[in-house]
mmCIF file of C-alpha atoms and ligand atoms in Angstrom:
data_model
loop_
_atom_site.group_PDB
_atom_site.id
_atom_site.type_symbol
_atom_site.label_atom_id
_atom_site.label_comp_id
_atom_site.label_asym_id
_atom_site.label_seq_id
_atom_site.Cartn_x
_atom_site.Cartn_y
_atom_site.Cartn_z
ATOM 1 C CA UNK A 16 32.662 -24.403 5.119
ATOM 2 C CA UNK A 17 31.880 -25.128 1.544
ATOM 3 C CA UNK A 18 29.353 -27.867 0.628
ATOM 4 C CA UNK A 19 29.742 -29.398 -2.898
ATOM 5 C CA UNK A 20 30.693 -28.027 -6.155
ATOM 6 C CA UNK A 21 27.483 -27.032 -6.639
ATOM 7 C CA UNK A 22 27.461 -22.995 -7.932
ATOM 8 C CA UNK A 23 24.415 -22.053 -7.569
ATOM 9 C CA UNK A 24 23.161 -19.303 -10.203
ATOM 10 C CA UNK A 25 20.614 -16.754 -8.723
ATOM 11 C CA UNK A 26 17.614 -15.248 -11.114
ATOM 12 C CA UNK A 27 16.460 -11.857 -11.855
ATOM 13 C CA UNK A 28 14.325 -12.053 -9.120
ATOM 14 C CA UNK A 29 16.721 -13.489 -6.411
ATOM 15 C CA UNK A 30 18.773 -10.803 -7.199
ATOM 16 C CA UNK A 31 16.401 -8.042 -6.329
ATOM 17 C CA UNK A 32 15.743 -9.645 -3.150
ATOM 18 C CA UNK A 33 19.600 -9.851 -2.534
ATOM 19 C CA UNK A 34 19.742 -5.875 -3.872
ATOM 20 C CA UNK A 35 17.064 -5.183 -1.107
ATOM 21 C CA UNK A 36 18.719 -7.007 1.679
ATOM 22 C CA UNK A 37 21.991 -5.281 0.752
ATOM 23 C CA UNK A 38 19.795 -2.140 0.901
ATOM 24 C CA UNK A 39 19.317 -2.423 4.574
ATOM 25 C CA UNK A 40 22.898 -3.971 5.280
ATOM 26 C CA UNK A 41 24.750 -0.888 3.322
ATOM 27 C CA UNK A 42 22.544 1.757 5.633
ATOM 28 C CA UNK A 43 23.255 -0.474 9.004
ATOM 29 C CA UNK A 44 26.889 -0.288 7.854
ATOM 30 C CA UNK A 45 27.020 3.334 7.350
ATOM 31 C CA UNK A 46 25.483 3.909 10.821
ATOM 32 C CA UNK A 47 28.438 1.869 12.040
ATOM 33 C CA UNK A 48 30.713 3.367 10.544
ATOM 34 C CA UNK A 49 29.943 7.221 11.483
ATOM 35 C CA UNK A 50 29.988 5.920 14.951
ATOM 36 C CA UNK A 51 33.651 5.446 14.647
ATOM 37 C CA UNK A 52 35.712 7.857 16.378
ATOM 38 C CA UNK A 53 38.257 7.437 19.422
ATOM 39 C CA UNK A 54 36.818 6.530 22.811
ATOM 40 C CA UNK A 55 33.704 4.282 21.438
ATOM 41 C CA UNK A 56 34.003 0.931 22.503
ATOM 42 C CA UNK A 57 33.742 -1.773 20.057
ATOM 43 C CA UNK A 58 30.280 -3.602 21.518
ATOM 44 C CA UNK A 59 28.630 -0.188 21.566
ATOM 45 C CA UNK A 60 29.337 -0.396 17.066
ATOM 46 C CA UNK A 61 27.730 -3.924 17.641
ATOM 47 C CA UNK A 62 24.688 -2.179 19.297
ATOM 48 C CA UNK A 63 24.091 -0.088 16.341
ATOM 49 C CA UNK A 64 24.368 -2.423 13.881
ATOM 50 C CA UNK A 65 21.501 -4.707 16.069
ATOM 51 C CA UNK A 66 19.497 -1.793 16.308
ATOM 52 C CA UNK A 67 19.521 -0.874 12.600
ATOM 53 C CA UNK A 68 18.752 -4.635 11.726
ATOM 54 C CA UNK A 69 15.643 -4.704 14.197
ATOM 55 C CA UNK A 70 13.781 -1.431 12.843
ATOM 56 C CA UNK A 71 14.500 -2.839 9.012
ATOM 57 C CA UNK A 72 13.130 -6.214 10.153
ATOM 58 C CA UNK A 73 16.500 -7.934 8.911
ATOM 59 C CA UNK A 74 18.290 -10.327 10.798
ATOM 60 C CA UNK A 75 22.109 -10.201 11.735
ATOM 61 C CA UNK A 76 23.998 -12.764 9.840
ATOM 62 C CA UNK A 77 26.805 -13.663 12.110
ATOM 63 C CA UNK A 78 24.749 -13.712 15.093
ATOM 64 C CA UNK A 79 24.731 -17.695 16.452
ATOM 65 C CA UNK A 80 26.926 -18.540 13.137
ATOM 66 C CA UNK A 81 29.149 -20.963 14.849
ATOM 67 C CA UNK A 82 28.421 -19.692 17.631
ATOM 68 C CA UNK A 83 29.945 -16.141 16.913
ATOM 69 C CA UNK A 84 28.534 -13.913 19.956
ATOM 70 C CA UNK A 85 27.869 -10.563 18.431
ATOM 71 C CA UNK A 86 25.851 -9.278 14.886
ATOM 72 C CA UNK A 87 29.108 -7.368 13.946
ATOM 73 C CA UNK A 88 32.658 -8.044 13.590
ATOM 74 C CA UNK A 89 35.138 -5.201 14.904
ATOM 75 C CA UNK A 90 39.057 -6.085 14.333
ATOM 76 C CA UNK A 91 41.667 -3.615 15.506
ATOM 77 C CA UNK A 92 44.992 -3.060 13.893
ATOM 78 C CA UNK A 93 46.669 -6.668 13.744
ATOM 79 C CA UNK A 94 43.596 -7.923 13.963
ATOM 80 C CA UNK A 95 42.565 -8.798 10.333
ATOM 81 C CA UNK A 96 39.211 -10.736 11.163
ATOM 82 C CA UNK A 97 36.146 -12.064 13.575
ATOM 83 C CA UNK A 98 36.692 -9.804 16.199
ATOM 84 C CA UNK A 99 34.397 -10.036 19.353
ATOM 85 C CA UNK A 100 32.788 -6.748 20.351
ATOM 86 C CA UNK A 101 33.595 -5.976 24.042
ATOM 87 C CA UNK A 102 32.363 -3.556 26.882
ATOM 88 C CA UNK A 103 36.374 -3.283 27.448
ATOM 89 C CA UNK A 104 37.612 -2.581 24.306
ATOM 90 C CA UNK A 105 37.638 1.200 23.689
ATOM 91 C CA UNK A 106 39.094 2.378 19.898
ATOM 92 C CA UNK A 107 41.807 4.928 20.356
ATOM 93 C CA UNK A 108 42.855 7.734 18.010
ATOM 94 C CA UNK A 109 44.891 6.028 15.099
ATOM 95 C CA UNK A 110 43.147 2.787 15.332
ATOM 96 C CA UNK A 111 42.686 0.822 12.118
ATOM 97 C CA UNK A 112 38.861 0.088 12.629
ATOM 98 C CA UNK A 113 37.422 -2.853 10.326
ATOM 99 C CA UNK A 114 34.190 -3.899 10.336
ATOM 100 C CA UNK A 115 32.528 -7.073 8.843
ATOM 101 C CA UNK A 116 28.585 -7.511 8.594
ATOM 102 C CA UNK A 117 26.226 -9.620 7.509
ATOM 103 C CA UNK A 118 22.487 -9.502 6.698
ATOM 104 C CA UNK A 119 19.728 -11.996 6.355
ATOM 105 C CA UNK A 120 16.570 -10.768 4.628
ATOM 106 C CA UNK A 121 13.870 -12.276 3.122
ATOM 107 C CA UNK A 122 15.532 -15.367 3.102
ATOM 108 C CA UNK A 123 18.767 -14.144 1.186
ATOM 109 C CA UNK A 124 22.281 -13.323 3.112
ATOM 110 C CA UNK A 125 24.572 -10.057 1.973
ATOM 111 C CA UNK A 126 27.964 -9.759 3.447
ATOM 112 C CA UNK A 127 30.000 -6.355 3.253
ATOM 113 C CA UNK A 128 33.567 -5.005 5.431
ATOM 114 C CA UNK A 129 35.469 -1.777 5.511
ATOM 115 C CA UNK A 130 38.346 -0.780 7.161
ATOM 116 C CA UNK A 131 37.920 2.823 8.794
ATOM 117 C CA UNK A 132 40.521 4.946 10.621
ATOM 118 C CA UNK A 133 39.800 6.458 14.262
ATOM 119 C CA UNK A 134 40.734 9.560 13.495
ATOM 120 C CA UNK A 135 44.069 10.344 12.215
ATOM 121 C CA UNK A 136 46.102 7.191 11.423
ATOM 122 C CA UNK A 137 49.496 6.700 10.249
ATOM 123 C CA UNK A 138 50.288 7.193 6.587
ATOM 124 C CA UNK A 139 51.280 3.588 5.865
ATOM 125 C CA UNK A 140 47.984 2.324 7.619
ATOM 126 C CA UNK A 141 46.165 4.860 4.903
ATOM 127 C CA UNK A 142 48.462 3.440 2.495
ATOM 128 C CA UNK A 143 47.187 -0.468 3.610
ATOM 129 C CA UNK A 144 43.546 0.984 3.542
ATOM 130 C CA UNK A 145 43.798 2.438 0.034
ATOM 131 C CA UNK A 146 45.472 -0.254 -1.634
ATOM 132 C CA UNK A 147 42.714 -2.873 -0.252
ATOM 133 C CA UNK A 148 39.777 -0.760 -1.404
ATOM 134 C CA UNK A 149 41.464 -0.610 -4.624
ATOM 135 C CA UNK A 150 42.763 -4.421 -4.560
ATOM 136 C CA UNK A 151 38.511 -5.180 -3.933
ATOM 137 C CA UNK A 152 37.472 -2.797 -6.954
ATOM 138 C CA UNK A 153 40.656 -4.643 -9.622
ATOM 139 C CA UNK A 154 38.495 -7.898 -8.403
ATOM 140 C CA UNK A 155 35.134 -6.952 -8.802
ATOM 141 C CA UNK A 156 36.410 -5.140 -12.183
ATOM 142 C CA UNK A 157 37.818 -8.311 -13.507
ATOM 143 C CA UNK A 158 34.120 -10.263 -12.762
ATOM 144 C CA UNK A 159 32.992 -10.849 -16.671
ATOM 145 C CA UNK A 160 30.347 -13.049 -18.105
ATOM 146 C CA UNK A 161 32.672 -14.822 -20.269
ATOM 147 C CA UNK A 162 35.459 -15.126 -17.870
ATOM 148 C CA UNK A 163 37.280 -17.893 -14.829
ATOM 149 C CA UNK A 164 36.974 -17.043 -10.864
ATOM 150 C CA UNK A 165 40.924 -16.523 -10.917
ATOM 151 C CA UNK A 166 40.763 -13.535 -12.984
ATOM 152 C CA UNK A 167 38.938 -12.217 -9.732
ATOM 153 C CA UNK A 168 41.521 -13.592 -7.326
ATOM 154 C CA UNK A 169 44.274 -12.397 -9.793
ATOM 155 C CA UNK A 170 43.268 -8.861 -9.841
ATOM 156 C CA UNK A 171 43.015 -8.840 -6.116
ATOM 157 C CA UNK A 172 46.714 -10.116 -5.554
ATOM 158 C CA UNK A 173 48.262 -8.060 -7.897
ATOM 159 C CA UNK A 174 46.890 -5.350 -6.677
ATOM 160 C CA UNK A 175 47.657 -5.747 -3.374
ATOM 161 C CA UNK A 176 51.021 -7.342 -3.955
ATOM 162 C CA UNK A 177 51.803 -4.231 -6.176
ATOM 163 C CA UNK A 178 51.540 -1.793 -3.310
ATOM 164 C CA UNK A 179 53.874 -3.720 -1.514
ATOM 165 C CA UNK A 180 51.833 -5.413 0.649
ATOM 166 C CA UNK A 181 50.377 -9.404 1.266
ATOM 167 C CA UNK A 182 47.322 -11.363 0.886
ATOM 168 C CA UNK A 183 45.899 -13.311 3.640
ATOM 169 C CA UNK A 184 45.944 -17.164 2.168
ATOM 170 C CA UNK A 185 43.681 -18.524 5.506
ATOM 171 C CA UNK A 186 40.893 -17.062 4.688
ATOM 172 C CA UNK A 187 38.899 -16.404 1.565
ATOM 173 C CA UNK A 188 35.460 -14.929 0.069
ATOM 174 C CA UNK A 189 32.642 -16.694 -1.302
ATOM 175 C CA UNK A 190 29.761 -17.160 -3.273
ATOM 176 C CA UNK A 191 26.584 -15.881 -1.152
ATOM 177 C CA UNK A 192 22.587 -16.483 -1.304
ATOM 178 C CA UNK A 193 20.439 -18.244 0.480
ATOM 179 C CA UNK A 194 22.936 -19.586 2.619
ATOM 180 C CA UNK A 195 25.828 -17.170 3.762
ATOM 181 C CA UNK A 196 28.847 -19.243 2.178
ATOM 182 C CA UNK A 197 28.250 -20.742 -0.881
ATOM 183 C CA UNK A 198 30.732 -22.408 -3.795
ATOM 184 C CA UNK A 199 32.611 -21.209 -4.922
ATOM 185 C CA UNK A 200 35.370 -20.029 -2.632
ATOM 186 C CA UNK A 201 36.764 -17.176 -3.535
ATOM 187 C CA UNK A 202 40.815 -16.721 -3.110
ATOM 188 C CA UNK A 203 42.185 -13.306 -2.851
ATOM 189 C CA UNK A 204 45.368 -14.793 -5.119
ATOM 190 C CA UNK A 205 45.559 -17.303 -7.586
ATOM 191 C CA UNK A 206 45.896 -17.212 -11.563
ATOM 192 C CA UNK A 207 43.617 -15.434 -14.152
ATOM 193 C CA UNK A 208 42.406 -17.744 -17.090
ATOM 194 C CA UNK A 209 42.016 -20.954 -14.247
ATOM 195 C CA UNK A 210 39.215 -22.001 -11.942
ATOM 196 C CA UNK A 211 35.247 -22.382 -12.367
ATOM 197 C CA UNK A 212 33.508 -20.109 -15.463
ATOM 198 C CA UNK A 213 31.945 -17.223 -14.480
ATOM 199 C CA UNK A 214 28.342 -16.816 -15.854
ATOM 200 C CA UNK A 215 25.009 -13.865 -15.338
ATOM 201 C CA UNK A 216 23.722 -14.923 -12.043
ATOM 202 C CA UNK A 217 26.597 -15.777 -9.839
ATOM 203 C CA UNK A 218 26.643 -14.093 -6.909
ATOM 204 C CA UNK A 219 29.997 -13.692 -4.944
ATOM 205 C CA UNK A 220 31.077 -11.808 -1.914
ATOM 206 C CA UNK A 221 34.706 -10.399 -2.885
ATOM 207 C CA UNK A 222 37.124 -9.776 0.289
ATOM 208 C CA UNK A 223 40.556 -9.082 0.074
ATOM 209 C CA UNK A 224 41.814 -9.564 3.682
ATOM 210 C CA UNK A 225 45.486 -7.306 3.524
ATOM 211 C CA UNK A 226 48.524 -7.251 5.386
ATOM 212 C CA UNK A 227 51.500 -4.830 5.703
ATOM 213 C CA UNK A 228 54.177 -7.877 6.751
ATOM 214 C CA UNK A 229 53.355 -11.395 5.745
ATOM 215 C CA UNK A 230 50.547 -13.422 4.423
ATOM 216 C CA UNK A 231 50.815 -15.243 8.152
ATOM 217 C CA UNK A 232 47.570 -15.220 10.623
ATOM 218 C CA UNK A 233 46.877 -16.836 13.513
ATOM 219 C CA UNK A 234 44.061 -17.462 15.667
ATOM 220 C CA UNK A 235 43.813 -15.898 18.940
ATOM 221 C CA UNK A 236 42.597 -17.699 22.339
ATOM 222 C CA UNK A 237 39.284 -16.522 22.105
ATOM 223 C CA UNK A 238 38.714 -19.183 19.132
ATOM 224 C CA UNK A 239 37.715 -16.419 17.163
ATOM 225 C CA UNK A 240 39.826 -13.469 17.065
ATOM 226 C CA UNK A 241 42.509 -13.916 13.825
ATOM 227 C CA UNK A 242 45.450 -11.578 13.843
ATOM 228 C CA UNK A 243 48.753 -11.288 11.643
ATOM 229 C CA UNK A 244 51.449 -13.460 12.722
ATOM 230 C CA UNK A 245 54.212 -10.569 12.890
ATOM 231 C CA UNK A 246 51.922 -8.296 14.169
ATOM 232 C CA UNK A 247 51.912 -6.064 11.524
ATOM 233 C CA UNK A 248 48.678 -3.918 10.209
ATOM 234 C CA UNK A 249 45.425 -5.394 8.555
ATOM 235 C CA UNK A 250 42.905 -3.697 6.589
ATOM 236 C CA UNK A 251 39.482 -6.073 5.037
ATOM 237 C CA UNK A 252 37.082 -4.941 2.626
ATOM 238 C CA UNK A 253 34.511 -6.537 1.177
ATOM 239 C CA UNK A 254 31.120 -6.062 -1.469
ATOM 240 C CA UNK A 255 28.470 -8.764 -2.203
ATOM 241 C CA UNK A 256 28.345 -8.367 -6.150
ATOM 242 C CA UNK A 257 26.088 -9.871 -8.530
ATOM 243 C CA UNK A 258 27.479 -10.784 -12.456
ATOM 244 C CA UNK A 259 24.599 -9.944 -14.919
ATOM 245 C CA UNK A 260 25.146 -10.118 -18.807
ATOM 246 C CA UNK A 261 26.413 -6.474 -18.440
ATOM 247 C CA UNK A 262 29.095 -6.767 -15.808
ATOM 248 C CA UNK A 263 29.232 -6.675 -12.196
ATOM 249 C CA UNK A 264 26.690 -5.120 -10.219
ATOM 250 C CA UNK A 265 27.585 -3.989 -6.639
ATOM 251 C CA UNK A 266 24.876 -4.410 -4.406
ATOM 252 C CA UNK A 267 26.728 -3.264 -0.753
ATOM 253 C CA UNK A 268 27.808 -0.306 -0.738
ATOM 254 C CA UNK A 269 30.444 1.697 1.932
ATOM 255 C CA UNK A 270 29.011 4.482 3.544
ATOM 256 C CA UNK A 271 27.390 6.227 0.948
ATOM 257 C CA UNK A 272 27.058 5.719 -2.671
HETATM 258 MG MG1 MG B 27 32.246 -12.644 3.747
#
């Protein structure tokens, strides 16, 4: 998935095309998510997030990527990423609703996810859905100028660890521009003060992936669908945030602002 070593550092300029790209992806996202609620299926969300795109003049990221048959991701529950929207999957009150999406625009790709309830959900799924927000914000917190990538992936674990609960080790974020995954991965666990520099410019999408059992995924038969091994509950949120000599900037954003 990852080319080289290459990290490639984005300019004043690239940013503000990333910020405006993010723009439209943020607003599509926040359509998604009001649709939410019990008794929507999961390829109508995918409609919306199409039909946001199309009227911004942005293209879906994930659409063809691999051959991945939808613009949006929708996992339930166990389900921690790449589901496929269906016509036959209908969310149900208490569902654990995440969504992944991706935007290309003007030639620069954006990435956000959030995990949503349907409804009322169980206390230890809110639990799950707090601590990975939080686990995301210790990560993008712990992005410096002066500092190593596994101060981010640190943060994340401990965090998420902390509450009780496990990192997904399969999958991991990444750097993001002009091509959707760039260098340098970016684990969701590993050890502050290790890893490549961080410097003004990077751009990396952050996405703590979060289980209430074990680390374990596997893929379902689909080839696409990944889901916890034990079955237990999954919650996935992620920001596209750029490092400037100030600190992190987050250009997604969840709903609102
Ligand atoms: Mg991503």
């Amino acid at each position: 998935m990852f080319s080289t070593k290459t990290i490639e550092l984005k300019s004043a300029a690239e940013i503000a095309c990333l910020r405006r790209g993010a723009e439209i992806l943020s607003q599509a996202l926040a359509a998604v998510m009001a649709a939410v609620q019990p008794g929507t299926t999961t390829l109508e969300l995918d409609r919306i997030a199409a039909a946001e795109f199309s009227r911004r003049k942005a293209k879906p990221a994930f659409l063809g990527y691999h051959g991945f048959p939808a613009s949006l991701c929708v996992s339930l529950n166990d389900e921690i990423i790449h589901g496929i929207p269906s016509a036959d999957r209908c969310i149900q009150a208490g569902d654990l609703v995440s969504l992944d999406l991706g935007c290309l625009f003007e030639g620069f790709y954006t990435d956000v996810a959030v995990t949503v309830g349907a409804g009322l959900v169980s206390p230890e799924a809110a639990r799950l859905m707090t601590a990975t927000r939080e686990a995301l914000v210790a990560g993008i917190a712990a992005m410096r100028p002066d500092g190593r990538l596994g101060d981010v992936s640190e943060a994340v674990q401990e965090h998420a660890e902390a509450s009780g609960f496990s990192v997904v080790r399969e999958f991991v974020g990444h750097g993001i521009g002009r091509a959707l995954h760039e260098d340098p991965p970016v684990p969701n666990f590993g050890k502050a003060g290790t890893g490549p520099r961080l410097a003004p410019g990077l751009v990396l999408a952050i996405e703590p992936m979060v289980n209430v059992g074990g680390w374990e995924a596997r893929t379902l038969e689909d080839g696409w669908t990944c889901v916890t091994k034990d079955g237990s509950l999954s919650a996935h949120f992620e920001h596209t945030v750029a490092l400037t000599a100030q600190g992190p900037e987050v250009l997604t954003w969840h709903g609102r602002k």
